Amino acid sequence: MSGLPSNIGVVVGLQPKLSTMSNDRINNALDRVRNMLKCERVFGLGEIGLDHSVPDKQWPRQNDLVRAIFHMINDRHVVVVHYRGASGDSGVEAYLLLLHLLSPILRTQRFHVHCFTGDTYVLTKWLAAFLNTFFSFNRNVQGFSLDISEALRSLDENKLLLEPDAPFFRATDQWFSAPNQLFQIAEGVVKCRNVPVEHALEVSCNNALRLYRMQ
């Protein structure tokens, strides 16, 4: 990390799909995350959360992993939240389950819910529980349902973030996604919010700097 440019921040965590590792490997990984969080270059803990795209027999271990990780959270770090629902599921129940698992955390904790695909009800519940929650959107905004589009439309712009989730969610003419494709993501977002693309990009940049305290 010491070799990275000064304007790059680092986030470390344990993705929920890794909950299938042996207990020894998970404990070793948690120790490494705990040690890395002490570094000044680390601005956040994540991604952590739930991924229900895997067989349901793996879900309880993901819950246990969230419980093990949230003890590392402190107000110096942003918590980057990952959620992915089962195929064909709206995801509301699991979003709220994750919210419940994180409920012991202070209400003022800063959260970054990445690749958000919840509806207005989920959005409202998260903001009621954690005031400093920001929501980011990626290329999959182009396929949003009416309910998710309404959530994006209703979100206060001071909580809006754009992300490529590189290297995933690539365009059909690209090998992978990358930050230099954020303009295309912004184009999808502004269709819901009726603002200029440049405005969405500027808002996202300012919000990210403020959220991660990199200004």
mmCIF file with all atom_site columns, C-alpha atoms in Angstrom:
data_model
loop_
_atom_site.group_PDB
_atom_site.id
_atom_site.type_symbol
_atom_site.label_atom_id
_atom_site.label_alt_id
_atom_site.label_comp_id
_atom_site.label_asym_id
_atom_site.label_entity_id
_atom_site.label_seq_id
_atom_site.pdbx_PDB_ins_code
_atom_site.Cartn_x
_atom_site.Cartn_y
_atom_site.Cartn_z
_atom_site.occupancy
_atom_site.B_iso_or_equiv
_atom_site.pdbx_formal_charge
_atom_site.auth_seq_id
_atom_site.auth_comp_id
_atom_site.auth_asym_id
_atom_site.auth_atom_id
_atom_site.pdbx_PDB_model_num
ATOM 1   C CA . MET A 1 1   ? 0.000   0.000   0.000   1.00 0.00 ? 1   MET A CA 1
ATOM 2   C CA . SER A 1 2   ? 2.889   2.371   0.638   1.00 0.00 ? 2   SER A CA 1
ATOM 3   C CA . GLY A 1 3   ? 3.616   2.449   -3.095  1.00 0.00 ? 3   GLY A CA 1
ATOM 4   C CA . LEU A 1 4   ? 0.140   3.630   -4.120  1.00 0.00 ? 4   LEU A CA 1
ATOM 5   C CA . PRO A 1 5   ? -0.508  7.235   -5.220  1.00 0.00 ? 5   PRO A CA 1
ATOM 6   C CA . SER A 1 6   ? -1.601  9.485   -2.356  1.00 0.00 ? 6   SER A CA 1
ATOM 7   C CA . ASN A 1 7   ? -5.074  10.026  -3.849  1.00 0.00 ? 7   ASN A CA 1
ATOM 8   C CA . ILE A 1 8   ? -5.949  6.313   -3.745  1.00 0.00 ? 8   ILE A CA 1
ATOM 9   C CA . GLY A 1 9   ? -7.657  4.872   -0.672  1.00 0.00 ? 9   GLY A CA 1
ATOM 10  C CA . VAL A 1 10  ? -7.777  1.203   0.244   1.00 0.00 ? 10  VAL A CA 1
ATOM 11  C CA . VAL A 1 11  ? -10.665 -0.889  1.574   1.00 0.00 ? 11  VAL A CA 1
ATOM 12  C CA . VAL A 1 12  ? -10.108 -4.385  2.986   1.00 0.00 ? 12  VAL A CA 1
ATOM 13  C CA . GLY A 1 13  ? -12.662 -7.039  3.842   1.00 0.00 ? 13  GLY A CA 1
ATOM 14  C CA . LEU A 1 14  ? -13.872 -10.571 3.337   1.00 0.00 ? 14  LEU A CA 1
ATOM 15  C CA . GLN A 1 15  ? -16.404 -11.212 0.573   1.00 0.00 ? 15  GLN A CA 1
ATOM 16  C CA . PRO A 1 16  ? -19.386 -13.318 1.795   1.00 0.00 ? 16  PRO A CA 1
ATOM 17  C CA . LYS A 1 17  ? -18.794 -16.149 -0.696  1.00 0.00 ? 17  LYS A CA 1
ATOM 18  C CA . LEU A 1 18  ? -15.524 -16.854 1.138   1.00 0.00 ? 18  LEU A CA 1
ATOM 19  C CA . SER A 1 19  ? -17.552 -18.100 4.104   1.00 0.00 ? 19  SER A CA 1
ATOM 20  C CA . THR A 1 20  ? -17.247 -21.611 2.619   1.00 0.00 ? 20  THR A CA 1
ATOM 21  C CA . MET A 1 21  ? -13.548 -21.713 3.538   1.00 0.00 ? 21  MET A CA 1
ATOM 22  C CA . SER A 1 22  ? -12.423 -23.796 6.495   1.00 0.00 ? 22  SER A CA 1
ATOM 23  C CA . ASN A 1 23  ? -12.628 -22.204 9.941   1.00 0.00 ? 23  ASN A CA 1
ATOM 24  C CA . ASP A 1 24  ? -8.838  -22.019 10.115  1.00 0.00 ? 24  ASP A CA 1
ATOM 25  C CA . ARG A 1 25  ? -8.612  -20.139 6.810   1.00 0.00 ? 25  ARG A CA 1
ATOM 26  C CA . ILE A 1 26  ? -11.423 -17.774 7.797   1.00 0.00 ? 26  ILE A CA 1
ATOM 27  C CA . ASN A 1 27  ? -9.786  -17.015 11.160  1.00 0.00 ? 27  ASN A CA 1
ATOM 28  C CA . ASN A 1 28  ? -6.465  -16.415 9.430   1.00 0.00 ? 28  ASN A CA 1
ATOM 29  C CA . ALA A 1 29  ? -8.123  -14.067 6.929   1.00 0.00 ? 29  ALA A CA 1
ATOM 30  C CA . LEU A 1 30  ? -9.932  -12.194 9.714   1.00 0.00 ? 30  LEU A CA 1
ATOM 31  C CA . ASP A 1 31  ? -6.636  -11.697 11.531  1.00 0.00 ? 31  ASP A CA 1
ATOM 32  C CA . ARG A 1 32  ? -5.095  -10.261 8.359   1.00 0.00 ? 32  ARG A CA 1
ATOM 33  C CA . VAL A 1 33  ? -8.045  -7.905  7.849   1.00 0.00 ? 33  VAL A CA 1
ATOM 34  C CA . ARG A 1 34  ? -7.825  -6.813  11.494  1.00 0.00 ? 34  ARG A CA 1
ATOM 35  C CA . ASN A 1 35  ? -4.133  -5.990  11.121  1.00 0.00 ? 35  ASN A CA 1
ATOM 36  C CA . MET A 1 36  ? -4.583  -4.165  7.816   1.00 0.00 ? 36  MET A CA 1
ATOM 37  C CA . LEU A 1 37  ? -7.293  -1.967  9.308   1.00 0.00 ? 37  LEU A CA 1
ATOM 38  C CA . LYS A 1 38  ? -4.611  -0.419  11.520  1.00 0.00 ? 38  LYS A CA 1
ATOM 39  C CA . CYS A 1 39  ? -2.912  1.073   8.450   1.00 0.00 ? 39  CYS A CA 1
ATOM 40  C CA . GLU A 1 40  ? -3.594  4.748   7.785   1.00 0.00 ? 40  GLU A CA 1
ATOM 41  C CA . ARG A 1 41  ? -4.011  4.066   4.066   1.00 0.00 ? 41  ARG A CA 1
ATOM 42  C CA . VAL A 1 42  ? -7.047  1.858   4.779   1.00 0.00 ? 42  VAL A CA 1
ATOM 43  C CA . PHE A 1 43  ? -10.208 3.970   4.690   1.00 0.00 ? 43  PHE A CA 1
ATOM 44  C CA . GLY A 1 44  ? -12.824 1.253   4.862   1.00 0.00 ? 44  GLY A CA 1
ATOM 45  C CA . LEU A 1 45  ? -13.867 -2.249  5.877   1.00 0.00 ? 45  LEU A CA 1
ATOM 46  C CA . GLY A 1 46  ? -15.466 -4.254  3.119   1.00 0.00 ? 46  GLY A CA 1
ATOM 47  C CA . GLU A 1 47  ? -16.917 -5.581  1.251   1.00 0.00 ? 47  GLU A CA 1
ATOM 48  C CA . ILE A 1 48  ? -18.919 -7.540  3.802   1.00 0.00 ? 48  ILE A CA 1
ATOM 49  C CA . GLY A 1 49  ? -22.484 -8.755  3.643   1.00 0.00 ? 49  GLY A CA 1
ATOM 50  C CA . LEU A 1 50  ? -24.654 -11.483 2.182   1.00 0.00 ? 50  LEU A CA 1
ATOM 51  C CA . ASP A 1 51  ? -24.611 -13.201 -1.196  1.00 0.00 ? 51  ASP A CA 1
ATOM 52  C CA . HIS A 1 52  ? -27.679 -15.371 -1.765  1.00 0.00 ? 52  HIS A CA 1
ATOM 53  C CA . SER A 1 53  ? -26.757 -16.250 -5.330  1.00 0.00 ? 53  SER A CA 1
ATOM 54  C CA . VAL A 1 54  ? -25.139 -19.391 -3.843  1.00 0.00 ? 54  VAL A CA 1
ATOM 55  C CA . PRO A 1 55  ? -27.008 -22.475 -2.508  1.00 0.00 ? 55  PRO A CA 1
ATOM 56  C CA . ASP A 1 56  ? -29.046 -21.669 0.606   1.00 0.00 ? 56  ASP A CA 1
ATOM 57  C CA . LYS A 1 57  ? -27.102 -24.161 2.741   1.00 0.00 ? 57  LYS A CA 1
ATOM 58  C CA . GLN A 1 58  ? -24.219 -21.643 2.644   1.00 0.00 ? 58  GLN A CA 1
ATOM 59  C CA . TRP A 1 59  ? -26.287 -18.714 3.925   1.00 0.00 ? 59  TRP A CA 1
ATOM 60  C CA . PRO A 1 60  ? -25.959 -19.389 7.698   1.00 0.00 ? 60  PRO A CA 1
ATOM 61  C CA . ARG A 1 61  ? -22.159 -19.290 7.463   1.00 0.00 ? 61  ARG A CA 1
ATOM 62  C CA . GLN A 1 62  ? -22.409 -15.917 5.741   1.00 0.00 ? 62  GLN A CA 1
ATOM 63  C CA . ASN A 1 63  ? -24.450 -14.656 8.704   1.00 0.00 ? 63  ASN A CA 1
ATOM 64  C CA . ASP A 1 64  ? -21.737 -15.908 11.066  1.00 0.00 ? 64  ASP A CA 1
ATOM 65  C CA . LEU A 1 65  ? -19.062 -14.154 9.006   1.00 0.00 ? 65  LEU A CA 1
ATOM 66  C CA . VAL A 1 66  ? -20.910 -10.829 9.214   1.00 0.00 ? 66  VAL A CA 1
ATOM 67  C CA . ARG A 1 67  ? -21.169 -11.219 13.000  1.00 0.00 ? 67  ARG A CA 1
ATOM 68  C CA . ALA A 1 68  ? -17.448 -12.008 13.234  1.00 0.00 ? 68  ALA A CA 1
ATOM 69  C CA . ILE A 1 69  ? -16.454 -8.993  11.145  1.00 0.00 ? 69  ILE A CA 1
ATOM 70  C CA . PHE A 1 70  ? -18.622 -6.252  12.599  1.00 0.00 ? 70  PHE A CA 1
ATOM 71  C CA . HIS A 1 71  ? -16.619 -6.319  15.845  1.00 0.00 ? 71  HIS A CA 1
ATOM 72  C CA . MET A 1 72  ? -13.772 -4.777  13.829  1.00 0.00 ? 72  MET A CA 1
ATOM 73  C CA . ILE A 1 73  ? -15.824 -1.764  12.771  1.00 0.00 ? 73  ILE A CA 1
ATOM 74  C CA . ASN A 1 74  ? -14.975 1.661   14.132  1.00 0.00 ? 74  ASN A CA 1
ATOM 75  C CA . ASP A 1 75  ? -15.962 5.181   13.152  1.00 0.00 ? 75  ASP A CA 1
ATOM 76  C CA . ARG A 1 76  ? -12.684 5.811   11.308  1.00 0.00 ? 76  ARG A CA 1
ATOM 77  C CA . HIS A 1 77  ? -13.719 3.383   8.576   1.00 0.00 ? 77  HIS A CA 1
ATOM 78  C CA . VAL A 1 78  ? -16.468 3.279   5.998   1.00 0.00 ? 78  VAL A CA 1
ATOM 79  C CA . VAL A 1 79  ? -18.276 -0.079  5.957   1.00 0.00 ? 79  VAL A CA 1
ATOM 80  C CA . VAL A 1 80  ? -18.740 -1.267  2.368   1.00 0.00 ? 80  VAL A CA 1
ATOM 81  C CA . VAL A 1 81  ? -21.788 -3.509  2.164   1.00 0.00 ? 81  VAL A CA 1
ATOM 82  C CA . HIS A 1 82  ? -22.301 -6.239  -0.424  1.00 0.00 ? 82  HIS A CA 1
ATOM 83  C CA . TYR A 1 83  ? -25.640 -7.854  -1.119  1.00 0.00 ? 83  TYR A CA 1
ATOM 84  C CA . ARG A 1 84  ? -26.746 -10.141 -3.899  1.00 0.00 ? 84  ARG A CA 1
ATOM 85  C CA . GLY A 1 85  ? -30.098 -11.882 -3.929  1.00 0.00 ? 85  GLY A CA 1
ATOM 86  C CA . ALA A 1 86  ? -31.159 -15.278 -5.148  1.00 0.00 ? 86  ALA A CA 1
ATOM 87  C CA . SER A 1 87  ? -32.186 -15.572 -8.779  1.00 0.00 ? 87  SER A CA 1
ATOM 88  C CA . GLY A 1 88  ? -35.646 -14.100 -9.280  1.00 0.00 ? 88  GLY A CA 1
ATOM 89  C CA . ASP A 1 89  ? -35.826 -12.721 -5.723  1.00 0.00 ? 89  ASP A CA 1
ATOM 90  C CA . SER A 1 90  ? -36.519 -9.031  -5.035  1.00 0.00 ? 90  SER A CA 1
ATOM 91  C CA . GLY A 1 91  ? -33.888 -9.078  -2.304  1.00 0.00 ? 91  GLY A CA 1
ATOM 92  C CA . VAL A 1 92  ? -35.953 -7.097  0.214   1.00 0.00 ? 92  VAL A CA 1
ATOM 93  C CA . GLU A 1 93  ? -35.928 -9.779  2.898   1.00 0.00 ? 93  GLU A CA 1
ATOM 94  C CA . ALA A 1 94  ? -32.178 -10.381 2.696   1.00 0.00 ? 94  ALA A CA 1
ATOM 95  C CA . TYR A 1 95  ? -31.363 -6.647  2.641   1.00 0.00 ? 95  TYR A CA 1
ATOM 96  C CA . LEU A 1 96  ? -33.350 -6.321  5.859   1.00 0.00 ? 96  LEU A CA 1
ATOM 97  C CA . LEU A 1 97  ? -31.671 -9.424  7.329   1.00 0.00 ? 97  LEU A CA 1
ATOM 98  C CA . LEU A 1 98  ? -28.293 -7.821  6.712   1.00 0.00 ? 98  LEU A CA 1
ATOM 99  C CA . LEU A 1 99  ? -29.558 -4.610  8.293   1.00 0.00 ? 99  LEU A CA 1
ATOM 100 C CA . HIS A 1 100 ? -30.621 -6.633  11.342  1.00 0.00 ? 100 HIS A CA 1
ATOM 101 C CA . LEU A 1 101 ? -27.219 -8.348  11.595  1.00 0.00 ? 101 LEU A CA 1
ATOM 102 C CA . LEU A 1 102 ? -25.510 -4.947  11.587  1.00 0.00 ? 102 LEU A CA 1
ATOM 103 C CA . SER A 1 103 ? -27.974 -3.334  14.018  1.00 0.00 ? 103 SER A CA 1
ATOM 104 C CA . PRO A 1 104 ? -25.598 -3.374  17.053  1.00 0.00 ? 104 PRO A CA 1
ATOM 105 C CA . ILE A 1 105 ? -23.365 -0.842  15.254  1.00 0.00 ? 105 ILE A CA 1
ATOM 106 C CA . LEU A 1 106 ? -23.607 2.840   16.146  1.00 0.00 ? 106 LEU A CA 1
ATOM 107 C CA . ARG A 1 107 ? -26.274 4.721   14.206  1.00 0.00 ? 107 ARG A CA 1
ATOM 108 C CA . THR A 1 108 ? -23.726 7.290   13.050  1.00 0.00 ? 108 THR A CA 1
ATOM 109 C CA . GLN A 1 109 ? -21.481 4.711   11.345  1.00 0.00 ? 109 GLN A CA 1
ATOM 110 C CA . ARG A 1 110 ? -20.687 5.531   7.699   1.00 0.00 ? 110 ARG A CA 1
ATOM 111 C CA . PHE A 1 111 ? -21.934 2.903   5.218   1.00 0.00 ? 111 PHE A CA 1
ATOM 112 C CA . HIS A 1 112 ? -21.430 2.438   1.491   1.00 0.00 ? 112 HIS A CA 1
ATOM 113 C CA . VAL A 1 113 ? -24.067 0.042   0.107   1.00 0.00 ? 113 VAL A CA 1
ATOM 114 C CA . HIS A 1 114 ? -22.465 -0.887  -3.190  1.00 0.00 ? 114 HIS A CA 1
ATOM 115 C CA . CYS A 1 115 ? -24.243 -2.088  -6.337  1.00 0.00 ? 115 CYS A CA 1
ATOM 116 C CA . PHE A 1 116 ? -27.579 -1.172  -4.776  1.00 0.00 ? 116 PHE A CA 1
ATOM 117 C CA . THR A 1 117 ? -30.631 -2.941  -6.198  1.00 0.00 ? 117 THR A CA 1
ATOM 118 C CA . GLY A 1 118 ? -33.180 -2.384  -3.447  1.00 0.00 ? 118 GLY A CA 1
ATOM 119 C CA . ASP A 1 119 ? -36.525 -0.641  -3.635  1.00 0.00 ? 119 ASP A CA 1
ATOM 120 C CA . THR A 1 120 ? -37.700 2.519   -1.858  1.00 0.00 ? 120 THR A CA 1
ATOM 121 C CA . TYR A 1 121 ? -38.746 0.533   1.222   1.00 0.00 ? 121 TYR A CA 1
ATOM 122 C CA . VAL A 1 122 ? -35.217 -0.879  1.650   1.00 0.00 ? 122 VAL A CA 1
ATOM 123 C CA . LEU A 1 123 ? -33.707 2.558   1.033   1.00 0.00 ? 123 LEU A CA 1
ATOM 124 C CA . THR A 1 124 ? -35.896 4.114   3.725   1.00 0.00 ? 124 THR A CA 1
ATOM 125 C CA . LYS A 1 125 ? -35.144 1.375   6.255   1.00 0.00 ? 125 LYS A CA 1
ATOM 126 C CA . TRP A 1 126 ? -31.366 1.671   5.791   1.00 0.00 ? 126 TRP A CA 1
ATOM 127 C CA . LEU A 1 127 ? -31.388 5.457   6.146   1.00 0.00 ? 127 LEU A CA 1
ATOM 128 C CA . ALA A 1 128 ? -33.600 5.236   9.229   1.00 0.00 ? 128 ALA A CA 1
ATOM 129 C CA . ALA A 1 129 ? -31.150 2.813   10.840  1.00 0.00 ? 129 ALA A CA 1
ATOM 130 C CA . PHE A 1 130 ? -27.914 4.459   9.683   1.00 0.00 ? 130 PHE A CA 1
ATOM 131 C CA . LEU A 1 131 ? -28.028 8.152   8.841   1.00 0.00 ? 131 LEU A CA 1
ATOM 132 C CA . ASN A 1 132 ? -24.680 8.169   7.043   1.00 0.00 ? 132 ASN A CA 1
ATOM 133 C CA . THR A 1 133 ? -25.466 5.556   4.401   1.00 0.00 ? 133 THR A CA 1
ATOM 134 C CA . PHE A 1 134 ? -24.489 6.175   0.770   1.00 0.00 ? 134 PHE A CA 1
ATOM 135 C CA . PHE A 1 135 ? -25.727 4.050   -2.140  1.00 0.00 ? 135 PHE A CA 1
ATOM 136 C CA . SER A 1 136 ? -23.771 3.310   -5.312  1.00 0.00 ? 136 SER A CA 1
ATOM 137 C CA . PHE A 1 137 ? -25.040 2.162   -8.683  1.00 0.00 ? 137 PHE A CA 1
ATOM 138 C CA . ASN A 1 138 ? -23.274 0.419   -11.532 1.00 0.00 ? 138 ASN A CA 1
ATOM 139 C CA . ARG A 1 139 ? -24.021 -0.580  -15.108 1.00 0.00 ? 139 ARG A CA 1
ATOM 140 C CA . ASN A 1 140 ? -26.925 -2.839  -14.101 1.00 0.00 ? 140 ASN A CA 1
ATOM 141 C CA . VAL A 1 141 ? -29.005 0.342   -13.646 1.00 0.00 ? 141 VAL A CA 1
ATOM 142 C CA . GLN A 1 142 ? -29.871 -0.156  -17.323 1.00 0.00 ? 142 GLN A CA 1
ATOM 143 C CA . GLY A 1 143 ? -32.010 -3.168  -16.402 1.00 0.00 ? 143 GLY A CA 1
ATOM 144 C CA . PHE A 1 144 ? -33.674 -1.802  -13.253 1.00 0.00 ? 144 PHE A CA 1
ATOM 145 C CA . SER A 1 145 ? -37.295 -2.655  -12.541 1.00 0.00 ? 145 SER A CA 1
ATOM 146 C CA . LEU A 1 146 ? -39.793 0.136   -11.908 1.00 0.00 ? 146 LEU A CA 1
ATOM 147 C CA . ASP A 1 147 ? -39.458 -0.340  -8.122  1.00 0.00 ? 147 ASP A CA 1
ATOM 148 C CA . ILE A 1 148 ? -35.666 -0.042  -8.134  1.00 0.00 ? 148 ILE A CA 1
ATOM 149 C CA . SER A 1 149 ? -35.777 2.879   -10.560 1.00 0.00 ? 149 SER A CA 1
ATOM 150 C CA . GLU A 1 150 ? -38.130 4.672   -8.182  1.00 0.00 ? 150 GLU A CA 1
ATOM 151 C CA . ALA A 1 151 ? -35.641 4.149   -5.326  1.00 0.00 ? 151 ALA A CA 1
ATOM 152 C CA . LEU A 1 152 ? -32.857 5.635   -7.460  1.00 0.00 ? 152 LEU A CA 1
ATOM 153 C CA . ARG A 1 153 ? -35.088 8.554   -8.413  1.00 0.00 ? 153 ARG A CA 1
ATOM 154 C CA . SER A 1 154 ? -36.037 9.282   -4.776  1.00 0.00 ? 154 SER A CA 1
ATOM 155 C CA . LEU A 1 155 ? -32.499 9.097   -3.358  1.00 0.00 ? 155 LEU A CA 1
ATOM 156 C CA . ASP A 1 156 ? -31.093 12.411  -2.105  1.00 0.00 ? 156 ASP A CA 1
ATOM 157 C CA . GLU A 1 157 ? -28.228 13.317  -4.421  1.00 0.00 ? 157 GLU A CA 1
ATOM 158 C CA . ASN A 1 158 ? -25.983 13.834  -1.392  1.00 0.00 ? 158 ASN A CA 1
ATOM 159 C CA . LYS A 1 159 ? -26.119 10.050  -0.899  1.00 0.00 ? 159 LYS A CA 1
ATOM 160 C CA . LEU A 1 160 ? -25.521 9.050   -4.544  1.00 0.00 ? 160 LEU A CA 1
ATOM 161 C CA . LEU A 1 161 ? -22.404 7.246   -5.779  1.00 0.00 ? 161 LEU A CA 1
ATOM 162 C CA . LEU A 1 162 ? -21.434 5.747   -9.141  1.00 0.00 ? 162 LEU A CA 1
ATOM 163 C CA . GLU A 1 163 ? -19.153 2.728   -9.489  1.00 0.00 ? 163 GLU A CA 1
ATOM 164 C CA . PRO A 1 164 ? -17.995 0.308   -12.190 1.00 0.00 ? 164 PRO A CA 1
ATOM 165 C CA . ASP A 1 165 ? -17.617 -2.648  -9.770  1.00 0.00 ? 165 ASP A CA 1
ATOM 166 C CA . ALA A 1 166 ? -14.564 -3.476  -11.869 1.00 0.00 ? 166 ALA A CA 1
ATOM 167 C CA . PRO A 1 167 ? -13.936 -5.886  -13.477 1.00 0.00 ? 167 PRO A CA 1
ATOM 168 C CA . PHE A 1 168 ? -17.572 -7.063  -13.408 1.00 0.00 ? 168 PHE A CA 1
ATOM 169 C CA . PHE A 1 169 ? -20.639 -5.755  -15.290 1.00 0.00 ? 169 PHE A CA 1
ATOM 170 C CA . ARG A 1 170 ? -18.701 -5.087  -18.458 1.00 0.00 ? 170 ARG A CA 1
ATOM 171 C CA . ALA A 1 171 ? -20.179 -3.536  -21.574 1.00 0.00 ? 171 ALA A CA 1
ATOM 172 C CA . THR A 1 172 ? -20.718 -5.867  -24.517 1.00 0.00 ? 172 THR A CA 1
ATOM 173 C CA . ASP A 1 173 ? -17.804 -4.305  -26.397 1.00 0.00 ? 173 ASP A CA 1
ATOM 174 C CA . GLN A 1 174 ? -15.379 -4.389  -23.438 1.00 0.00 ? 174 GLN A CA 1
ATOM 175 C CA . TRP A 1 175 ? -13.274 -7.141  -21.880 1.00 0.00 ? 175 TRP A CA 1
ATOM 176 C CA . PHE A 1 176 ? -13.992 -5.792  -18.378 1.00 0.00 ? 176 PHE A CA 1
ATOM 177 C CA . SER A 1 177 ? -15.411 -2.751  -16.600 1.00 0.00 ? 177 SER A CA 1
ATOM 178 C CA . ALA A 1 178 ? -13.153 0.006   -15.291 1.00 0.00 ? 178 ALA A CA 1
ATOM 179 C CA . PRO A 1 179 ? -13.371 3.486   -13.713 1.00 0.00 ? 179 PRO A CA 1
ATOM 180 C CA . ASN A 1 180 ? -12.880 5.140   -17.108 1.00 0.00 ? 180 ASN A CA 1
ATOM 181 C CA . GLN A 1 181 ? -16.347 3.824   -18.046 1.00 0.00 ? 181 GLN A CA 1
ATOM 182 C CA . LEU A 1 182 ? -18.170 5.779   -15.315 1.00 0.00 ? 182 LEU A CA 1
ATOM 183 C CA . PHE A 1 183 ? -19.597 8.164   -17.931 1.00 0.00 ? 183 PHE A CA 1
ATOM 184 C CA . GLN A 1 184 ? -21.599 5.276   -19.412 1.00 0.00 ? 184 GLN A CA 1
ATOM 185 C CA . ILE A 1 185 ? -22.887 4.343   -15.952 1.00 0.00 ? 185 ILE A CA 1
ATOM 186 C CA . ALA A 1 186 ? -23.862 7.961   -15.313 1.00 0.00 ? 186 ALA A CA 1
ATOM 187 C CA . GLU A 1 187 ? -25.825 7.956   -18.575 1.00 0.00 ? 187 GLU A CA 1
ATOM 188 C CA . GLY A 1 188 ? -27.998 5.152   -17.202 1.00 0.00 ? 188 GLY A CA 1
ATOM 189 C CA . VAL A 1 189 ? -28.475 6.862   -13.845 1.00 0.00 ? 189 VAL A CA 1
ATOM 190 C CA . VAL A 1 190 ? -29.549 10.233  -15.276 1.00 0.00 ? 190 VAL A CA 1
ATOM 191 C CA . LYS A 1 191 ? -32.359 8.605   -17.240 1.00 0.00 ? 191 LYS A CA 1
ATOM 192 C CA . CYS A 1 192 ? -34.023 8.013   -13.859 1.00 0.00 ? 192 CYS A CA 1
ATOM 193 C CA . ARG A 1 193 ? -33.032 11.298  -12.244 1.00 0.00 ? 193 ARG A CA 1
ATOM 194 C CA . ASN A 1 194 ? -33.411 13.736  -15.176 1.00 0.00 ? 194 ASN A CA 1
ATOM 195 C CA . VAL A 1 195 ? -30.151 15.617  -14.574 1.00 0.00 ? 195 VAL A CA 1
ATOM 196 C CA . PRO A 1 196 ? -27.128 16.181  -16.848 1.00 0.00 ? 196 PRO A CA 1
ATOM 197 C CA . VAL A 1 197 ? -24.516 13.412  -16.951 1.00 0.00 ? 197 VAL A CA 1
ATOM 198 C CA . GLU A 1 198 ? -21.806 15.846  -15.878 1.00 0.00 ? 198 GLU A CA 1
ATOM 199 C CA . HIS A 1 199 ? -23.841 16.771  -12.793 1.00 0.00 ? 199 HIS A CA 1
ATOM 200 C CA . ALA A 1 200 ? -24.204 13.116  -11.745 1.00 0.00 ? 200 ALA A CA 1
ATOM 201 C CA . LEU A 1 201 ? -20.455 12.576  -12.150 1.00 0.00 ? 201 LEU A CA 1
ATOM 202 C CA . GLU A 1 202 ? -19.595 15.675  -10.131 1.00 0.00 ? 202 GLU A CA 1
ATOM 203 C CA . VAL A 1 203 ? -22.041 14.758  -7.366  1.00 0.00 ? 203 VAL A CA 1
ATOM 204 C CA . SER A 1 204 ? -20.687 11.211  -7.152  1.00 0.00 ? 204 SER A CA 1
ATOM 205 C CA . CYS A 1 205 ? -17.086 12.411  -6.969  1.00 0.00 ? 205 CYS A CA 1
ATOM 206 C CA . ASN A 1 206 ? -17.815 14.941  -4.232  1.00 0.00 ? 206 ASN A CA 1
ATOM 207 C CA . ASN A 1 207 ? -19.875 12.438  -2.252  1.00 0.00 ? 207 ASN A CA 1
ATOM 208 C CA . ALA A 1 208 ? -17.131 9.802   -2.425  1.00 0.00 ? 208 ALA A CA 1
ATOM 209 C CA . LEU A 1 209 ? -14.489 12.245  -1.210  1.00 0.00 ? 209 LEU A CA 1
ATOM 210 C CA . ARG A 1 210 ? -16.750 13.311  1.637   1.00 0.00 ? 210 ARG A CA 1
ATOM 211 C CA . LEU A 1 211 ? -17.773 9.769   2.600   1.00 0.00 ? 211 LEU A CA 1
ATOM 212 C CA . TYR A 1 212 ? -14.213 8.447   2.686   1.00 0.00 ? 212 TYR A CA 1
ATOM 213 C CA . ARG A 1 213 ? -12.847 11.700  4.182   1.00 0.00 ? 213 ARG A CA 1
ATOM 214 C CA . MET A 1 214 ? -10.246 12.047  1.450   1.00 0.00 ? 214 MET A CA 1
ATOM 215 C CA . GLN A 1 215 ? -10.682 15.779  0.871   1.00 0.00 ? 215 GLN A CA 1
#
